[in-house]
């Protein structure tokens, strides 16, 4: 069988592990406590959407939010990976959006229920092209930004993360074994806000990558 190409990781059907509240400024804007341990949730591979296809507002939500995040693509799987070896397991990165039905999430939070329908619906994980590791030599110090209809809404630096990428890889792999092709979304900085049908979202990582997505309703 021909070797698979990591630069098409979104086609592999691997898991998407998301970290929440990893930036203090975002935790504060949503009036959440600053976590002392990473907050984790999952998205299924059906959440992936690539440029050229729209982000679909779930029919049950009236408050869909954007969250721009640095994604880490795993190149070598492992369990209980030590922090010191964590970066050896990284193949590269992707710019990602953690689209969130905020009204549904708020209701789930108030009832103590899981966030699945708020976070894991179809098209809830727009991703950029694969970015090989060498193109981001210092992932702990890159600026992420997001505009809606040309207006800047989010601009944050990965240096503001509470838990570093090596710490997250080590922490996650203690509980959930990582596999080649998995994607870790590392949390969003402040500035999340609502998007509507027909909005145009543009996001980027410094001069490394940009991507654009249109928001649509289900037919
Ligand atoms: C409150 C959230 O939705 C957490 C999250 O996803 C984040 O990036 O922070
Ligand atoms: Mg998020």
CSV table of N, CA, C and O in Angstrom, one decimal, residues 102-211:
chain,number,residue,atom,x,y,z
A,102,UNK,N,-22.6,28.8,20.6
A,102,UNK,CA,-22.4,29.3,21.9
A,102,UNK,C,-23.7,29.2,22.8
A,102,UNK,O,-23.7,28.9,24.0
A,103,UNK,N,-24.9,29.4,22.1
A,103,UNK,CA,-26.1,29.3,22.9
A,103,UNK,C,-26.3,27.8,23.4
A,103,UNK,O,-26.8,27.6,24.5
A,104,UNK,N,-25.9,26.9,22.5
A,104,UNK,CA,-26.1,25.5,22.9
A,104,UNK,C,-25.1,25.1,24.0
A,104,UNK,O,-25.4,24.4,25.0
A,105,UNK,N,-23.9,25.7,23.8
A,105,UNK,CA,-22.8,25.4,24.9
A,105,UNK,C,-23.3,26.0,26.2
A,105,UNK,O,-23.1,25.3,27.3
A,106,UNK,N,-23.8,27.2,26.2
A,106,UNK,CA,-24.3,27.8,27.5
A,106,UNK,C,-25.3,26.9,28.1
A,106,UNK,O,-25.3,26.8,29.4
A,107,UNK,N,-26.3,26.4,27.3
A,107,UNK,CA,-27.3,25.6,27.9
A,107,UNK,C,-26.7,24.3,28.4
A,107,UNK,O,-27.1,23.9,29.5
A,108,UNK,N,-25.8,23.7,27.7
A,108,UNK,CA,-25.2,22.4,28.2
A,108,UNK,C,-24.5,22.7,29.5
A,108,UNK,O,-24.5,21.9,30.4
A,109,UNK,N,-23.7,23.9,29.5
A,109,UNK,CA,-23.0,24.2,30.8
A,109,UNK,C,-23.9,24.3,31.9
A,109,UNK,O,-23.7,23.8,33.0
A,110,UNK,N,-25.1,25.0,31.7
A,110,UNK,CA,-26.0,25.3,32.8
A,110,UNK,C,-26.6,24.0,33.3
A,110,UNK,O,-27.0,23.8,34.5
A,111,UNK,N,-26.8,23.0,32.4
A,111,UNK,CA,-27.4,21.7,32.8
A,111,UNK,C,-26.3,20.7,33.2
A,111,UNK,O,-26.7,19.5,33.5
A,112,UNK,N,-25.1,21.0,33.1
A,112,UNK,CA,-24.0,20.1,33.4
A,112,UNK,C,-23.9,19.0,32.4
A,112,UNK,O,-23.4,17.9,32.7
A,113,UNK,N,-24.3,19.3,31.1
A,113,UNK,CA,-24.2,18.2,30.1
A,113,UNK,C,-23.0,18.4,29.2
A,113,UNK,O,-22.4,19.5,29.1
A,114,UNK,N,-22.6,17.4,28.4
A,114,UNK,CA,-21.4,17.5,27.5
A,114,UNK,C,-21.7,18.5,26.4
A,114,UNK,O,-22.8,18.8,26.0
A,115,UNK,N,-20.6,19.0,25.8
A,115,UNK,CA,-20.7,20.1,24.8
A,115,UNK,C,-20.8,19.6,23.4
A,115,UNK,O,-20.7,20.4,22.4
A,116,UNK,N,-21.1,18.3,23.2
A,116,UNK,CA,-21.0,17.7,21.9
A,116,UNK,C,-21.7,18.4,20.8
A,116,UNK,O,-21.1,18.8,19.7
A,117,UNK,N,-23.0,18.8,21.0
A,117,UNK,CA,-23.8,19.4,19.9
A,117,UNK,C,-23.3,20.9,19.7
A,117,UNK,O,-23.6,21.4,18.7
A,118,UNK,N,-22.6,21.4,20.7
A,118,UNK,CA,-22.1,22.8,20.6
A,118,UNK,C,-20.8,22.9,19.8
A,118,UNK,O,-20.5,23.9,19.2
A,119,UNK,N,-20.1,21.8,19.8
A,119,UNK,CA,-18.7,21.8,19.3
A,119,UNK,C,-18.4,20.9,18.2
A,119,UNK,O,-17.4,21.0,17.5
A,120,UNK,N,-19.2,19.8,18.0
A,120,UNK,CA,-18.8,18.7,17.2
A,120,UNK,C,-19.6,18.5,15.9
A,120,UNK,O,-19.5,17.5,15.2
A,121,UNK,N,-20.5,19.4,15.6
A,121,UNK,CA,-21.4,19.3,14.4
A,121,UNK,C,-20.6,19.4,13.1
A,121,UNK,O,-19.4,19.8,13.1
A,122,UNK,N,-21.2,18.9,12.0
A,122,UNK,CA,-20.6,19.0,10.7
A,122,UNK,C,-20.0,20.4,10.4
A,122,UNK,O,-20.8,21.3,10.6
A,123,UNK,N,-18.9,20.5,9.9
A,123,UNK,CA,-18.2,21.7,9.5
A,123,UNK,C,-17.8,22.6,10.7
A,123,UNK,O,-17.5,23.8,10.5
A,124,UNK,N,-17.7,22.0,11.9
A,124,UNK,CA,-17.3,22.8,13.0
A,124,UNK,C,-15.8,23.0,13.1
A,124,UNK,O,-15.3,23.6,14.1
A,125,UNK,N,-15.0,22.3,12.2
A,125,UNK,CA,-13.6,22.5,12.2
A,125,UNK,C,-12.9,22.8,10.9
A,125,UNK,O,-12.3,22.0,10.2
A,126,UNK,N,-13.1,24.1,10.5
A,126,UNK,CA,-12.4,24.5,9.2
A,126,UNK,C,-10.9,24.5,9.5
A,126,UNK,O,-10.4,24.9,10.5
A,127,UNK,N,-10.2,23.9,8.5
A,127,UNK,CA,-8.7,23.8,8.6
A,127,UNK,C,-8.0,24.4,7.3
A,127,UNK,O,-8.5,24.3,6.2
A,128,UNK,N,-6.8,24.9,7.6
A,128,UNK,CA,-6.0,25.4,6.5
A,128,UNK,C,-5.2,24.3,5.8
A,128,UNK,O,-5.4,23.1,6.3
A,129,UNK,N,-4.4,24.6,4.9
A,129,UNK,CA,-3.5,23.6,4.4
A,129,UNK,C,-2.6,23.2,5.5
A,129,UNK,O,-2.4,23.9,6.5
A,130,UNK,N,-1.9,22.0,5.3
A,130,UNK,CA,-0.9,21.5,6.3
A,130,UNK,C,0.3,22.4,6.2
A,130,UNK,O,0.8,22.8,5.1
A,131,UNK,N,0.8,22.7,7.4
A,131,UNK,CA,2.0,23.6,7.5
A,131,UNK,C,3.2,22.7,8.1
A,131,UNK,O,3.1,22.3,9.3
A,132,UNK,N,4.2,22.4,7.3
A,132,UNK,CA,5.3,21.5,7.8
A,132,UNK,C,5.9,22.2,9.0
A,132,UNK,O,6.0,23.5,9.1
A,133,UNK,N,6.4,21.4,9.9
A,133,UNK,CA,6.9,21.9,11.2
A,133,UNK,C,8.0,22.9,11.0
A,133,UNK,O,8.1,23.9,11.8
A,134,UNK,N,8.9,22.8,10.0
A,134,UNK,CA,10.0,23.7,9.8
A,134,UNK,C,9.5,25.1,9.5
A,134,UNK,O,10.2,26.1,9.7
A,135,UNK,N,8.3,25.3,9.0
A,135,UNK,CA,7.8,26.6,8.7
A,135,UNK,C,7.3,27.4,9.9
A,135,UNK,O,7.1,28.6,9.8
A,136,UNK,N,7.2,26.8,11.1
A,136,UNK,CA,6.9,27.5,12.3
A,136,UNK,C,8.0,27.0,13.3
A,136,UNK,O,7.7,26.2,14.2
A,137,UNK,N,9.2,27.6,13.3
A,137,UNK,CA,10.2,27.2,14.2
A,137,UNK,C,9.9,27.4,15.7
A,137,UNK,O,10.4,26.7,16.5
A,138,UNK,N,9.1,28.4,16.0
A,138,UNK,CA,8.8,28.7,17.4
A,138,UNK,C,7.3,28.8,17.5
A,138,UNK,O,6.7,29.9,17.6
A,139,UNK,N,6.6,27.6,17.7
A,139,UNK,CA,5.1,27.6,17.7
A,139,UNK,C,4.6,28.3,19.0
A,139,UNK,O,3.4,28.6,19.1
A,140,UNK,N,5.5,28.5,20.0
A,140,UNK,CA,5.1,29.2,21.2
A,140,UNK,C,5.1,30.7,21.1
A,140,UNK,O,5.0,31.4,22.1
A,141,UNK,N,5.4,31.2,19.9
A,141,UNK,CA,5.4,32.7,19.7
A,141,UNK,C,5.0,33.0,18.3
A,141,UNK,O,5.8,33.6,17.6
A,142,UNK,N,3.8,32.7,17.9
A,142,UNK,CA,3.2,33.1,16.6
A,142,UNK,C,1.9,33.8,16.8
A,142,UNK,O,1.1,33.4,17.7
A,143,UNK,N,1.6,34.8,16.0
A,143,UNK,CA,0.4,35.6,16.1
A,143,UNK,C,-0.7,35.0,15.2
A,143,UNK,O,-0.4,34.7,14.0
A,144,UNK,N,-1.9,34.8,15.8
A,144,UNK,CA,-3.0,34.3,15.0
A,144,UNK,C,-4.0,35.4,14.9
A,144,UNK,O,-4.2,36.2,15.9
A,145,UNK,N,-4.7,35.5,13.8
A,145,UNK,CA,-5.7,36.6,13.7
A,145,UNK,C,-6.9,36.1,12.9
A,145,UNK,O,-6.8,35.1,12.1
A,146,UNK,N,-8.0,36.8,13.1
A,146,UNK,CA,-9.3,36.4,12.4
A,146,UNK,C,-10.1,37.7,12.1
A,146,UNK,O,-10.2,38.5,13.0
A,147,UNK,N,-10.6,37.8,10.8
A,147,UNK,CA,-11.4,38.9,10.5
A,147,UNK,C,-12.8,38.4,10.0
A,147,UNK,O,-12.8,37.3,9.4
A,148,UNK,N,-13.8,39.1,10.3
A,148,UNK,CA,-15.2,38.8,9.8
A,148,UNK,C,-15.5,40.0,8.9
A,148,UNK,O,-15.6,41.2,9.4
A,149,UNK,N,-15.8,39.7,7.6
A,149,UNK,CA,-16.1,40.8,6.7
A,149,UNK,C,-15.1,41.9,6.7
A,149,UNK,O,-15.5,43.1,6.8
A,150,UNK,N,-13.8,41.6,6.8
A,150,UNK,CA,-12.7,42.5,6.8
A,150,UNK,C,-12.5,43.2,8.1
A,150,UNK,O,-11.6,44.1,8.2
A,151,UNK,N,-13.3,42.9,9.1
A,151,UNK,CA,-13.1,43.6,10.4
A,151,UNK,C,-12.3,42.7,11.4
A,151,UNK,O,-12.8,41.5,11.6
A,152,UNK,N,-11.3,43.2,11.9
A,152,UNK,CA,-10.5,42.3,12.8
A,152,UNK,C,-11.2,42.0,14.1
A,152,UNK,O,-11.7,42.9,14.8
A,153,UNK,N,-11.4,40.7,14.4
A,153,UNK,CA,-12.1,40.3,15.7
A,153,UNK,C,-11.1,39.7,16.7
A,153,UNK,O,-11.3,39.8,17.8
A,154,UNK,N,-10.2,38.9,16.1
A,154,UNK,CA,-9.3,38.2,17.0
A,154,UNK,C,-7.8,38.4,16.6
A,154,UNK,O,-7.5,38.4,15.4
A,155,UNK,N,-7.0,38.7,17.6
A,155,UNK,CA,-5.5,38.8,17.3
A,155,UNK,C,-4.8,38.4,18.6
A,155,UNK,O,-5.0,39.1,19.6
A,156,UNK,N,-4.1,37.3,18.6
A,156,UNK,CA,-3.5,36.8,19.8
A,156,UNK,C,-2.3,36.1,19.5
A,156,UNK,O,-2.1,35.6,18.4
A,157,UNK,N,-1.4,36.0,20.5
A,157,UNK,CA,-0.1,35.3,20.3
A,157,UNK,C,-0.1,34.0,21.1
A,157,UNK,O,-0.6,34.0,22.3
A,158,UNK,N,0.5,33.0,20.5
A,158,UNK,CA,0.5,31.7,21.2
A,158,UNK,C,1.4,31.7,22.5
A,158,UNK,O,1.3,30.8,23.3
A,159,UNK,N,2.2,32.8,22.6
A,159,UNK,CA,2.9,33.0,23.9
A,159,UNK,C,2.0,33.1,25.1
A,159,UNK,O,2.4,33.0,26.2
A,160,UNK,N,0.7,33.5,24.8
A,160,UNK,CA,-0.3,33.7,25.9
A,160,UNK,C,-0.9,32.4,26.4
A,160,UNK,O,-1.7,32.4,27.3
A,161,UNK,N,-0.6,31.3,25.7
A,161,UNK,CA,-1.2,30.0,26.2
A,161,UNK,C,-0.9,29.7,27.6
A,161,UNK,O,0.3,29.9,28.0
A,162,UNK,N,-1.8,29.2,28.3
A,162,UNK,CA,-1.6,28.8,29.7
A,162,UNK,C,-0.8,27.5,29.7
A,162,UNK,O,0.2,27.4,30.5
A,163,UNK,N,-1.2,26.5,28.9
A,163,UNK,CA,-0.4,25.2,28.9
A,163,UNK,C,0.3,25.1,27.5
A,163,UNK,O,-0.4,25.3,26.5
A,164,UNK,N,1.6,24.8,27.5
A,164,UNK,CA,2.4,24.8,26.3
A,164,UNK,C,2.0,23.6,25.4
A,164,UNK,O,1.4,22.6,25.9
A,165,UNK,N,2.5,23.6,24.2
A,165,UNK,CA,2.3,22.5,23.3
A,165,UNK,C,2.9,21.2,23.9
A,165,UNK,O,2.2,20.2,23.9
A,166,UNK,N,4.2,21.2,24.3
A,166,UNK,CA,4.7,20.0,24.9
A,166,UNK,C,3.9,19.5,26.1
A,166,UNK,O,3.7,18.3,26.2
A,167,UNK,N,3.5,20.4,26.9
A,167,UNK,CA,2.7,20.0,28.1
A,167,UNK,C,1.4,19.3,27.6
A,167,UNK,O,0.9,18.3,28.2
A,168,UNK,N,0.7,20.0,26.6
A,168,UNK,CA,-0.6,19.4,26.2
A,168,UNK,C,-0.4,18.0,25.6
A,168,UNK,O,-1.2,17.1,25.8
A,169,UNK,N,0.6,17.8,24.7
A,169,UNK,CA,0.8,16.5,24.1
A,169,UNK,C,1.1,15.5,25.2
A,169,UNK,O,0.5,14.4,25.2
A,170,UNK,N,1.9,15.8,26.2
A,170,UNK,CA,2.2,14.9,27.3
A,170,UNK,C,0.9,14.6,28.1
A,170,UNK,O,0.6,13.4,28.3
A,171,UNK,N,0.2,15.7,28.4
A,171,UNK,CA,-1.1,15.5,29.2
A,171,UNK,C,-2.1,14.7,28.5
A,171,UNK,O,-2.6,13.7,29.0
A,172,UNK,N,-2.4,15.0,27.3
A,172,UNK,CA,-3.4,14.3,26.5
A,172,UNK,C,-3.0,12.8,26.4
A,172,UNK,O,-3.8,11.9,26.6
A,173,UNK,N,-1.8,12.6,26.0
A,173,UNK,CA,-1.4,11.2,25.7
A,173,UNK,C,-1.3,10.3,26.9
A,173,UNK,O,-1.2,9.1,26.8
A,174,UNK,N,-1.4,10.9,28.1
A,174,UNK,CA,-1.6,10.1,29.3
A,174,UNK,C,-2.9,9.4,29.4
A,174,UNK,O,-3.1,8.4,30.0
A,175,UNK,N,-3.9,10.0,28.7
A,175,UNK,CA,-5.3,9.5,28.8
A,175,UNK,C,-5.8,9.0,27.5
A,175,UNK,O,-6.6,8.1,27.4
A,176,UNK,N,-5.4,9.6,26.4
A,176,UNK,CA,-5.9,9.3,25.0
A,176,UNK,C,-4.6,9.1,24.2
A,176,UNK,O,-3.9,10.1,23.9
A,177,UNK,N,-4.4,7.9,23.7
A,177,UNK,CA,-3.2,7.7,22.9
A,177,UNK,C,-3.3,8.5,21.6
A,177,UNK,O,-4.3,8.6,21.0
A,178,UNK,N,-2.2,9.1,21.3
A,178,UNK,CA,-2.1,9.9,20.1
A,178,UNK,C,-1.7,9.0,18.9
A,178,UNK,O,-0.9,8.1,19.0
A,179,UNK,N,-2.3,9.3,17.7
A,179,UNK,CA,-2.0,8.5,16.5
A,179,UNK,C,-1.5,9.5,15.4
A,179,UNK,O,-2.0,10.7,15.4
A,180,UNK,N,-0.7,9.0,14.5
A,180,UNK,CA,-0.3,9.8,13.4
A,180,UNK,C,-1.6,10.3,12.6
A,180,UNK,O,-2.5,9.6,12.4
A,181,UNK,N,-1.6,11.6,12.4
A,181,UNK,CA,-2.7,12.2,11.7
A,181,UNK,C,-3.7,12.8,12.6
A,181,UNK,O,-4.6,13.5,12.2
A,182,UNK,N,-3.6,12.6,13.9
A,182,UNK,CA,-4.5,13.3,14.9
A,182,UNK,C,-4.2,14.8,14.8
A,182,UNK,O,-3.0,15.2,14.5
A,183,UNK,N,-5.2,15.6,15.2
A,183,UNK,CA,-5.0,17.1,15.3
A,183,UNK,C,-5.4,17.5,16.7
A,183,UNK,O,-6.4,17.1,17.2
A,184,UNK,N,-4.6,18.4,17.2
A,184,UNK,CA,-4.9,19.0,18.5
A,184,UNK,C,-5.1,20.5,18.3
A,184,UNK,O,-4.3,21.2,17.8
A,185,UNK,N,-6.3,21.0,18.7
A,185,UNK,CA,-6.6,22.4,18.7
A,185,UNK,C,-6.2,23.0,20.0
A,185,UNK,O,-6.7,22.5,21.1
A,186,UNK,N,-5.4,24.0,20.0
A,186,UNK,CA,-4.8,24.4,21.3
A,186,UNK,C,-5.5,25.6,22.0
A,186,UNK,O,-4.9,26.1,23.0
A,187,UNK,N,-6.7,25.9,21.6
A,187,UNK,CA,-7.4,27.0,22.4
A,187,UNK,C,-7.4,28.3,21.7
A,187,UNK,O,-6.5,28.5,20.8
A,188,UNK,N,-8.3,29.1,22.0
A,188,UNK,CA,-8.5,30.4,21.3
A,188,UNK,C,-8.2,31.6,22.2
A,188,UNK,O,-8.5,31.6,23.4
A,189,UNK,N,-7.6,32.7,21.6
A,189,UNK,CA,-7.4,33.9,22.4
A,189,UNK,C,-8.7,34.7,22.4
A,189,UNK,O,-9.7,34.3,21.8
A,190,UNK,N,-8.7,35.8,23.1
A,190,UNK,CA,-10.0,36.6,23.2
A,190,UNK,C,-10.5,37.1,21.8
A,190,UNK,O,-9.8,37.2,20.9
A,191,UNK,N,-11.7,37.6,21.9
A,191,UNK,CA,-12.3,38.2,20.7
A,191,UNK,C,-13.3,37.4,20.0
A,191,UNK,O,-13.8,37.8,18.9
A,192,UNK,N,-13.7,36.3,20.5
A,192,UNK,CA,-14.7,35.4,19.9
A,192,UNK,C,-16.0,36.2,19.7
A,192,UNK,O,-16.4,37.0,20.6
A,193,UNK,N,-16.7,36.0,18.6
A,193,UNK,CA,-18.0,36.7,18.4
A,193,UNK,C,-18.9,36.0,17.4
A,193,UNK,O,-18.4,35.0,16.8
A,194,UNK,N,-20.1,36.4,17.3
A,194,UNK,CA,-21.1,35.7,16.5
A,194,UNK,C,-20.9,35.9,15.0
A,194,UNK,O,-20.4,37.0,14.6
A,195,UNK,N,-21.2,34.9,14.2
A,195,UNK,CA,-21.2,35.0,12.7
A,195,UNK,C,-22.6,34.7,12.2
A,195,UNK,O,-23.3,34.0,12.9
A,196,UNK,N,-22.9,35.2,11.0
A,196,UNK,CA,-24.2,35.0,10.4
A,196,UNK,C,-24.0,34.4,9.0
A,196,UNK,O,-22.9,34.6,8.4
A,197,UNK,N,-25.1,33.9,8.5
A,197,UNK,CA,-25.1,33.5,7.1
A,197,UNK,C,-24.6,34.6,6.2
A,197,UNK,O,-24.9,35.7,6.4
A,198,UNK,N,-23.8,34.2,5.2
A,198,UNK,CA,-23.2,35.1,4.2
A,198,UNK,C,-22.0,35.8,4.7
A,198,UNK,O,-21.3,36.6,3.9
A,199,UNK,N,-21.6,35.7,6.0
A,199,UNK,CA,-20.4,36.3,6.5
A,199,UNK,C,-19.2,35.7,5.8
A,199,UNK,O,-19.2,34.5,5.5
A,200,UNK,N,-18.1,36.5,5.6
A,200,UNK,CA,-16.8,35.9,5.1
A,200,UNK,C,-15.8,36.0,6.2
A,200,UNK,O,-15.5,37.0,6.7
A,201,UNK,N,-15.2,34.8,6.5
A,201,UNK,CA,-14.2,34.8,7.6
A,201,UNK,C,-12.9,34.6,6.9
A,201,UNK,O,-12.7,33.8,6.0
A,202,UNK,N,-11.9,35.4,7.4
A,202,UNK,CA,-10.5,35.3,6.9
A,202,UNK,C,-9.6,35.1,8.2
A,202,UNK,O,-9.9,35.8,9.2
A,203,UNK,N,-8.7,34.2,8.1
A,203,UNK,CA,-7.8,34.0,9.3
A,203,UNK,C,-6.4,33.8,8.8
A,203,UNK,O,-6.2,33.4,7.6
A,204,UNK,N,-5.4,34.0,9.7
A,204,UNK,CA,-4.0,33.7,9.3
A,204,UNK,C,-3.1,33.5,10.5
A,204,UNK,O,-3.5,33.8,11.6
A,205,UNK,N,-2.0,33.0,10.2
A,205,UNK,CA,-0.8,32.9,11.1
A,205,UNK,C,0.3,33.7,10.5
A,205,UNK,O,0.8,33.3,9.4
A,206,UNK,N,0.5,34.9,11.0
A,206,UNK,CA,1.6,35.8,10.5
A,206,UNK,C,1.7,35.7,9.0
A,206,UNK,O,0.7,35.8,8.3
A,207,UNK,N,2.9,35.5,8.5
A,207,UNK,CA,3.1,35.4,7.0
A,207,UNK,C,3.2,34.0,6.6
A,207,UNK,O,3.6,33.7,5.5
A,208,UNK,N,2.7,33.1,7.4
A,208,UNK,CA,2.8,31.6,7.1
A,208,UNK,C,1.6,31.1,6.3
A,208,UNK,O,1.8,30.4,5.3
A,209,UNK,N,0.4,31.5,6.7
A,209,UNK,CA,-0.8,31.0,6.0
A,209,UNK,C,-2.0,31.9,6.2
A,209,UNK,O,-2.0,32.6,7.2
A,210,UNK,N,-2.8,31.9,5.2
A,210,UNK,CA,-4.2,32.6,5.4
A,210,UNK,C,-5.2,31.6,4.9
A,210,UNK,O,-4.9,30.7,4.0
A,211,UNK,N,-6.4,31.8,5.3
A,211,UNK,CA,-7.5,31.0,4.8
A,211,UNK,C,-8.8,31.8,4.8
A,211,UNK,O,-8.9,32.7,5.6
